[in-house]
Amino acid sequence: MSDILKISHQDIIEHLKISCQIPSLLEAIATQKIITETAERENIKIEIAELQQAADNLRLANNLIKAEETWQWLQKHYLSLDNFEEIAHLNILSAKLAHHLFADKVESFFYAHQLDYSGAVIYEVILDDEDLALEIFYTLQEGEISFQQIARQYIQSPEIRRAGGYQGVRKRSDFRPEIAAAIFAANPPQLIKPIITPKGVHIIIVEEIIQPELNEQMRVTILGNLFTNWLKEEVNKLEVVAILADEISPLSSSVKIFS
């Protein structure tokens, strides 16, 4: 028989405190209250069918196919069936509130920030030596060596080396401003002149520029971003005060904190 370790709610609170998780926890609680109170003020209602669908989505997201798996998951997270319904309710409430507040703003936001959603397919090698980078750049331009050969010789990461320096599809925000400016001004496929940053000297081939489309996936992304930013702004307006069982006592410790 295994030993049993009993952990009280005081232990849990103390751990949250000493692991410095209280601020993030308070922000999450404040966010939940803002969603609930705003939805009530905006008279947003949840139908039974919507709640059931949200519950089904929650089970699917956590791979809870069988009833037994759901019960085990509830026990693991110390949740009741009512708690499970509360989670599903908050999920659908958040989605409906986001749609209510920002659905009609998605299109205008997309066209105002269209460049931010552009993507680029690139290959990249980063060197420490500017003179070597320029030498390699001109050698590549002359076709005397391939980019894959350069990648095999100078890239340390095995996976990226095997892929010939392939970086995948990256957004403008993924790059430093000076690199983004050069990449998105390129005429693919194009080798761009080495760029110096604190990371080193970047040799980049721009294979493709992907122009964004306002499809359903993009709408969901923008809607989520607008809603998240709004929530952060609303939380920042509040002075959140935690009422804990014990007050913070004056410092009495052998540890020197202030010098």
GROMACS .gro file of C-alpha atoms in nm:
model
  259
    1MET     CA    1   0.000   0.000   0.000
    2SER     CA    2   0.143   0.336  -0.103
    3ASP     CA    3   0.189   0.620   0.145
    4ILE     CA    4  -0.068   0.900   0.136
    5LEU     CA    5   0.041   1.263   0.133
    6LYS     CA    6  -0.238   1.498   0.233
    7ILE     CA    7  -0.219   1.852   0.097
    8SER     CA    8  -0.447   2.119   0.241
    9HIS     CA    9  -0.585   2.428   0.070
   10GLN     CA   10  -0.344   2.631   0.285
   11ASP     CA   11  -0.056   2.428   0.136
   12ILE     CA   12  -0.184   2.503  -0.213
   13ILE     CA   13  -0.215   2.877  -0.148
   14GLU     CA   14   0.129   2.886   0.014
   15HIS     CA   15   0.281   2.711  -0.287
   16LEU     CA   16   0.113   2.956  -0.525
   17LYS     CA   17   0.259   3.241  -0.320
   18ILE     CA   18   0.617   3.120  -0.294
   19SER     CA   19   0.622   3.012  -0.659
   20CYS     CA   20   0.508   3.365  -0.753
   21GLN     CA   21   0.197   3.240  -0.936
   22ILE     CA   22  -0.056   3.458  -0.753
   23PRO     CA   23  -0.039   3.751  -1.002
   24SER     CA   24  -0.110   3.529  -1.305
   25LEU     CA   25  -0.386   3.353  -1.113
   26LEU     CA   26  -0.548   3.684  -1.021
   27GLU     CA   27  -0.529   3.798  -1.382
   28ALA     CA   28  -0.703   3.478  -1.495
   29ILE     CA   29  -0.978   3.523  -1.236
   30ALA     CA   30  -1.024   3.889  -1.328
   31THR     CA   31  -1.044   3.793  -1.696
   32GLN     CA   32  -1.314   3.538  -1.622
   33LYS     CA   33  -1.516   3.793  -1.424
   34ILE     CA   34  -1.486   4.049  -1.704
   35ILE     CA   35  -1.616   3.796  -1.957
   36THR     CA   36  -1.907   3.693  -1.736
   37GLU     CA   37  -2.010   4.046  -1.637
   38THR     CA   38  -1.977   4.187  -1.990
   39ALA     CA   39  -2.177   3.901  -2.139
   40GLU     CA   40  -2.452   3.960  -1.882
   41ARG     CA   41  -2.452   4.332  -1.955
   42GLU     CA   42  -2.471   4.263  -2.330
   43ASN     CA   43  -2.755   4.015  -2.269
   44ILE     CA   44  -2.573   3.722  -2.430
   45LYS     CA   45  -2.760   3.395  -2.379
   46ILE     CA   46  -2.640   3.036  -2.408
   47GLU     CA   47  -2.880   2.780  -2.552
   48ILE     CA   48  -2.882   2.420  -2.428
   49ALA     CA   49  -2.767   2.293  -2.766
   50GLU     CA   50  -2.476   2.538  -2.765
   51LEU     CA   51  -2.373   2.430  -2.416
   52GLN     CA   52  -2.387   2.065  -2.517
   53GLN     CA   53  -2.170   2.134  -2.821
   54ALA     CA   54  -1.920   2.321  -2.603
   55ALA     CA   55  -1.909   2.025  -2.363
   56ASP     CA   56  -1.852   1.786  -2.653
   57ASN     CA   57  -1.573   2.010  -2.784
   58LEU     CA   58  -1.414   2.016  -2.439
   59ARG     CA   59  -1.413   1.638  -2.422
   60LEU     CA   60  -1.273   1.613  -2.774
   61ALA     CA   61  -0.998   1.868  -2.698
   62ASN     CA   62  -0.888   1.655  -2.402
   63ASN     CA   63  -0.929   1.324  -2.587
   64LEU     CA   64  -1.206   1.210  -2.352
   65ILE     CA   65  -1.383   0.963  -2.577
   66LYS     CA   66  -1.527   0.725  -2.318
   67ALA     CA   67  -1.726   0.809  -2.006
   68GLU     CA   68  -1.462   0.639  -1.792
   69GLU     CA   69  -1.192   0.862  -1.938
   70THR     CA   70  -1.401   1.168  -1.858
   71TRP     CA   71  -1.446   1.060  -1.496
   72GLN     CA   72  -1.073   0.997  -1.458
   73TRP     CA   73  -0.997   1.339  -1.604
   74LEU     CA   74  -1.242   1.505  -1.364
   75GLN     CA   75  -1.085   1.328  -1.068
   76LYS     CA   76  -0.734   1.418  -1.178
   77HIS     CA   77  -0.827   1.787  -1.192
   78TYR     CA   78  -1.050   1.777  -0.880
   79LEU     CA   79  -1.355   1.876  -1.082
   80SER     CA   80  -1.721   1.792  -1.044
   81LEU     CA   81  -1.972   1.756  -1.326
   82ASP     CA   82  -2.094   2.105  -1.239
   83ASN     CA   83  -1.738   2.233  -1.276
   84PHE     CA   84  -1.713   2.062  -1.615
   85GLU     CA   85  -2.031   2.239  -1.723
   86GLU     CA   86  -1.894   2.570  -1.593
   87ILE     CA   87  -1.583   2.529  -1.810
   88ALA     CA   88  -1.793   2.448  -2.116
   89HIS     CA   89  -2.022   2.743  -2.037
   90LEU     CA   90  -1.729   2.985  -2.007
   91ASN     CA   91  -1.580   2.858  -2.333
   92ILE     CA   92  -1.895   2.917  -2.535
   93LEU     CA   93  -1.965   3.243  -2.353
   94SER     CA   94  -1.617   3.371  -2.443
   95ALA     CA   95  -1.665   3.273  -2.807
   96LYS     CA   96  -2.006   3.439  -2.831
   97LEU     CA   97  -1.886   3.755  -2.656
   98ALA     CA   98  -1.585   3.780  -2.887
   99HIS     CA   99  -1.814   3.747  -3.189
  100HIS     CA  100  -2.060   3.999  -3.044
  101LEU     CA  101  -1.793   4.260  -2.977
  102PHE     CA  102  -1.559   4.220  -3.273
  103ALA     CA  103  -1.710   4.020  -3.561
  104ASP     CA  104  -1.792   4.337  -3.754
  105LYS     CA  105  -1.442   4.477  -3.699
  106VAL     CA  106  -1.243   4.182  -3.840
  107GLU     CA  107  -1.252   4.284  -4.206
  108SER     CA  108  -1.145   4.645  -4.152
  109PHE     CA  109  -0.870   4.533  -3.913
  110PHE     CA  110  -0.740   4.281  -4.166
  111TYR     CA  111  -0.709   4.535  -4.447
  112ALA     CA  112  -0.553   4.793  -4.214
  113HIS     CA  113  -0.292   4.539  -4.097
  114GLN     CA  114  -0.267   4.321  -4.406
  115LEU     CA  115   0.111   4.346  -4.424
  116ASP     CA  116   0.141   4.199  -4.073
  117TYR     CA  117  -0.023   3.877  -4.195
  118SER     CA  118   0.203   3.829  -4.496
  119GLY     CA  119   0.425   3.524  -4.487
  120ALA     CA  120   0.761   3.435  -4.635
  121VAL     CA  121   0.920   3.100  -4.715
  122ILE     CA  122   1.291   3.134  -4.655
  123TYR     CA  123   1.621   2.948  -4.623
  124GLU     CA  124   1.875   3.095  -4.384
  125VAL     CA  125   2.232   3.053  -4.266
  126ILE     CA  126   2.376   3.272  -3.987
  127LEU     CA  127   2.751   3.330  -3.971
  128ASP     CA  128   2.980   3.510  -3.726
  129ASP     CA  129   3.215   3.656  -3.986
  130GLU     CA  130   3.094   3.939  -4.213
  131ASP     CA  131   3.378   3.898  -4.463
  132LEU     CA  132   3.307   3.526  -4.493
  133ALA     CA  133   2.936   3.596  -4.534
  134LEU     CA  134   3.003   3.839  -4.821
  135GLU     CA  135   3.239   3.592  -4.984
  136ILE     CA  136   2.974   3.317  -4.964
  137PHE     CA  137   2.706   3.559  -5.090
  138TYR     CA  138   2.902   3.638  -5.407
  139THR     CA  139   2.989   3.272  -5.454
  140LEU     CA  140   2.621   3.185  -5.434
  141GLN     CA  141   2.536   3.461  -5.680
  142GLU     CA  142   2.784   3.318  -5.929
  143GLY     CA  143   2.636   2.972  -5.887
  144GLU     CA  144   2.969   2.824  -5.784
  145ILE     CA  145   2.813   2.662  -5.477
  146SER     CA  146   2.459   2.573  -5.366
  147PHE     CA  147   2.279   2.702  -5.059
  148GLN     CA  148   2.239   2.341  -4.939
  149GLN     CA  149   2.617   2.303  -4.939
  150ILE     CA  150   2.655   2.619  -4.732
  151ALA     CA  151   2.386   2.497  -4.493
  152ARG     CA  152   2.556   2.159  -4.446
  153GLN     CA  153   2.884   2.330  -4.367
  154TYR     CA  154   2.778   2.614  -4.138
  155ILE     CA  155   2.450   2.523  -3.964
  156GLN     CA  156   2.491   2.359  -3.623
  157SER     CA  157   2.134   2.233  -3.570
  158PRO     CA  158   2.110   1.882  -3.726
  159GLU     CA  159   1.743   1.918  -3.826
  160ILE     CA  160   1.785   2.257  -3.993
  161ARG     CA  161   2.111   2.146  -4.152
  162ARG     CA  162   1.942   1.840  -4.304
  163ALA     CA  163   1.666   2.068  -4.436
  164GLY     CA  164   1.923   2.289  -4.607
  165GLY     CA  165   1.849   2.590  -4.386
  166TYR     CA  166   1.474   2.577  -4.449
  167GLN     CA  167   1.285   2.795  -4.197
  168GLY     CA  168   0.930   2.728  -4.313
  169VAL     CA  169   0.658   2.991  -4.349
  170ARG     CA  170   0.724   3.282  -4.117
  171LYS     CA  171   0.525   3.601  -4.054
  172ARG     CA  172   0.663   3.952  -4.075
  173SER     CA  173   0.648   3.978  -3.695
  174ASP     CA  174   0.882   3.678  -3.666
  175PHE     CA  175   1.169   3.880  -3.811
  176ARG     CA  176   1.370   4.173  -3.686
  177PRO     CA  177   1.256   4.493  -3.866
  178GLU     CA  178   1.569   4.520  -4.083
  179ILE     CA  179   1.536   4.158  -4.196
  180ALA     CA  180   1.160   4.186  -4.256
  181ALA     CA  181   1.211   4.496  -4.472
  182ALA     CA  182   1.460   4.313  -4.695
  183ILE     CA  183   1.264   3.989  -4.717
  184PHE     CA  184   0.929   4.143  -4.806
  185ALA     CA  185   1.089   4.374  -5.061
  186ALA     CA  186   1.243   4.076  -5.241
  187ASN     CA  187   1.133   3.937  -5.575
  188PRO     CA  188   1.131   3.559  -5.510
  189PRO     CA  189   1.316   3.343  -5.561
  190GLN     CA  190   1.594   3.579  -5.455
  191LEU     CA  191   1.915   3.569  -5.255
  192ILE     CA  192   1.932   3.887  -5.049
  193LYS     CA  193   2.250   4.064  -4.942
  194PRO     CA  194   2.380   3.959  -4.597
  195ILE     CA  195   2.219   4.142  -4.305
  196ILE     CA  196   2.400   4.204  -3.977
  197THR     CA  197   2.210   4.167  -3.650
  198PRO     CA  198   2.318   4.090  -3.292
  199LYS     CA  199   2.273   3.721  -3.375
  200GLY     CA  200   2.527   3.735  -3.656
  201VAL     CA  201   2.535   3.781  -4.033
  202HIS     CA  202   2.225   3.642  -4.205
  203ILE     CA  203   2.241   3.494  -4.554
  204ILE     CA  204   1.883   3.442  -4.673
  205ILE     CA  205   1.711   3.304  -4.979
  206VAL     CA  206   1.351   3.418  -5.014
  207GLU     CA  207   1.172   3.138  -5.194
  208GLU     CA  208   0.816   3.271  -5.179
  209ILE     CA  209   0.609   3.560  -5.043
  210ILE     CA  210   0.263   3.447  -4.933
  211GLN     CA  211  -0.006   3.712  -4.951
  212PRO     CA  212  -0.271   3.676  -4.679
  213GLU     CA  213  -0.635   3.595  -4.753
  214LEU     CA  214  -0.930   3.678  -4.534
  215ASN     CA  215  -1.052   3.318  -4.512
  216GLU     CA  216  -1.229   3.156  -4.218
  217GLN     CA  217  -0.907   3.062  -4.042
  218MET     CA  218  -0.779   3.419  -4.071
  219ARG     CA  219  -1.110   3.555  -3.938
  220VAL     CA  220  -1.087   3.328  -3.633
  221THR     CA  221  -0.727   3.434  -3.571
  222ILE     CA  222  -0.802   3.806  -3.592
  223LEU     CA  223  -1.117   3.772  -3.384
  224GLY     CA  224  -0.919   3.590  -3.115
  225ASN     CA  225  -0.644   3.853  -3.118
  226LEU     CA  226  -0.889   4.142  -3.091
  227PHE     CA  227  -1.070   3.974  -2.803
  228THR     CA  228  -0.747   3.888  -2.618
  229ASN     CA  229  -0.615   4.243  -2.651
  230TRP     CA  230  -0.946   4.384  -2.530
  231LEU     CA  231  -0.942   4.157  -2.226
  232LYS     CA  232  -0.588   4.266  -2.138
  233GLU     CA  233  -0.692   4.630  -2.160
  234GLU     CA  234  -0.993   4.568  -1.939
  235VAL     CA  235  -0.782   4.385  -1.678
  236ASN     CA  236  -0.528   4.670  -1.679
  237LYS     CA  237  -0.804   4.913  -1.587
  238LEU     CA  238  -0.871   4.724  -1.265
  239GLU     CA  239  -0.695   4.728  -0.931
  240VAL     CA  240  -0.707   4.360  -0.841
  241VAL     CA  241  -0.680   4.287  -0.469
  242ALA     CA  242  -0.658   3.932  -0.334
  243ILE     CA  243  -0.831   3.864  -0.002
  244LEU     CA  244  -0.630   3.578   0.144
  245ALA     CA  245  -0.688   3.404   0.475
  246ASP     CA  246  -0.371   3.549   0.621
  247GLU     CA  247  -0.226   3.894   0.578
  248ILE     CA  248   0.128   3.948   0.458
  249SER     CA  249   0.333   3.981   0.774
  250PRO     CA  250   0.634   4.213   0.817
  251LEU     CA  251   0.962   4.063   0.704
  252SER     CA  252   1.134   3.856   0.967
  253SER     CA  253   1.405   3.653   0.806
  254SER     CA  254   1.773   3.574   0.812
  255VAL     CA  255   1.780   3.631   0.436
  256LYS     CA  256   1.914   3.971   0.330
  257ILE     CA  257   1.670   4.121   0.078
  258PHE     CA  258   1.753   4.491   0.071
  259SER     CA  259   2.109   4.618   0.054
   0.00000   0.00000   0.00000
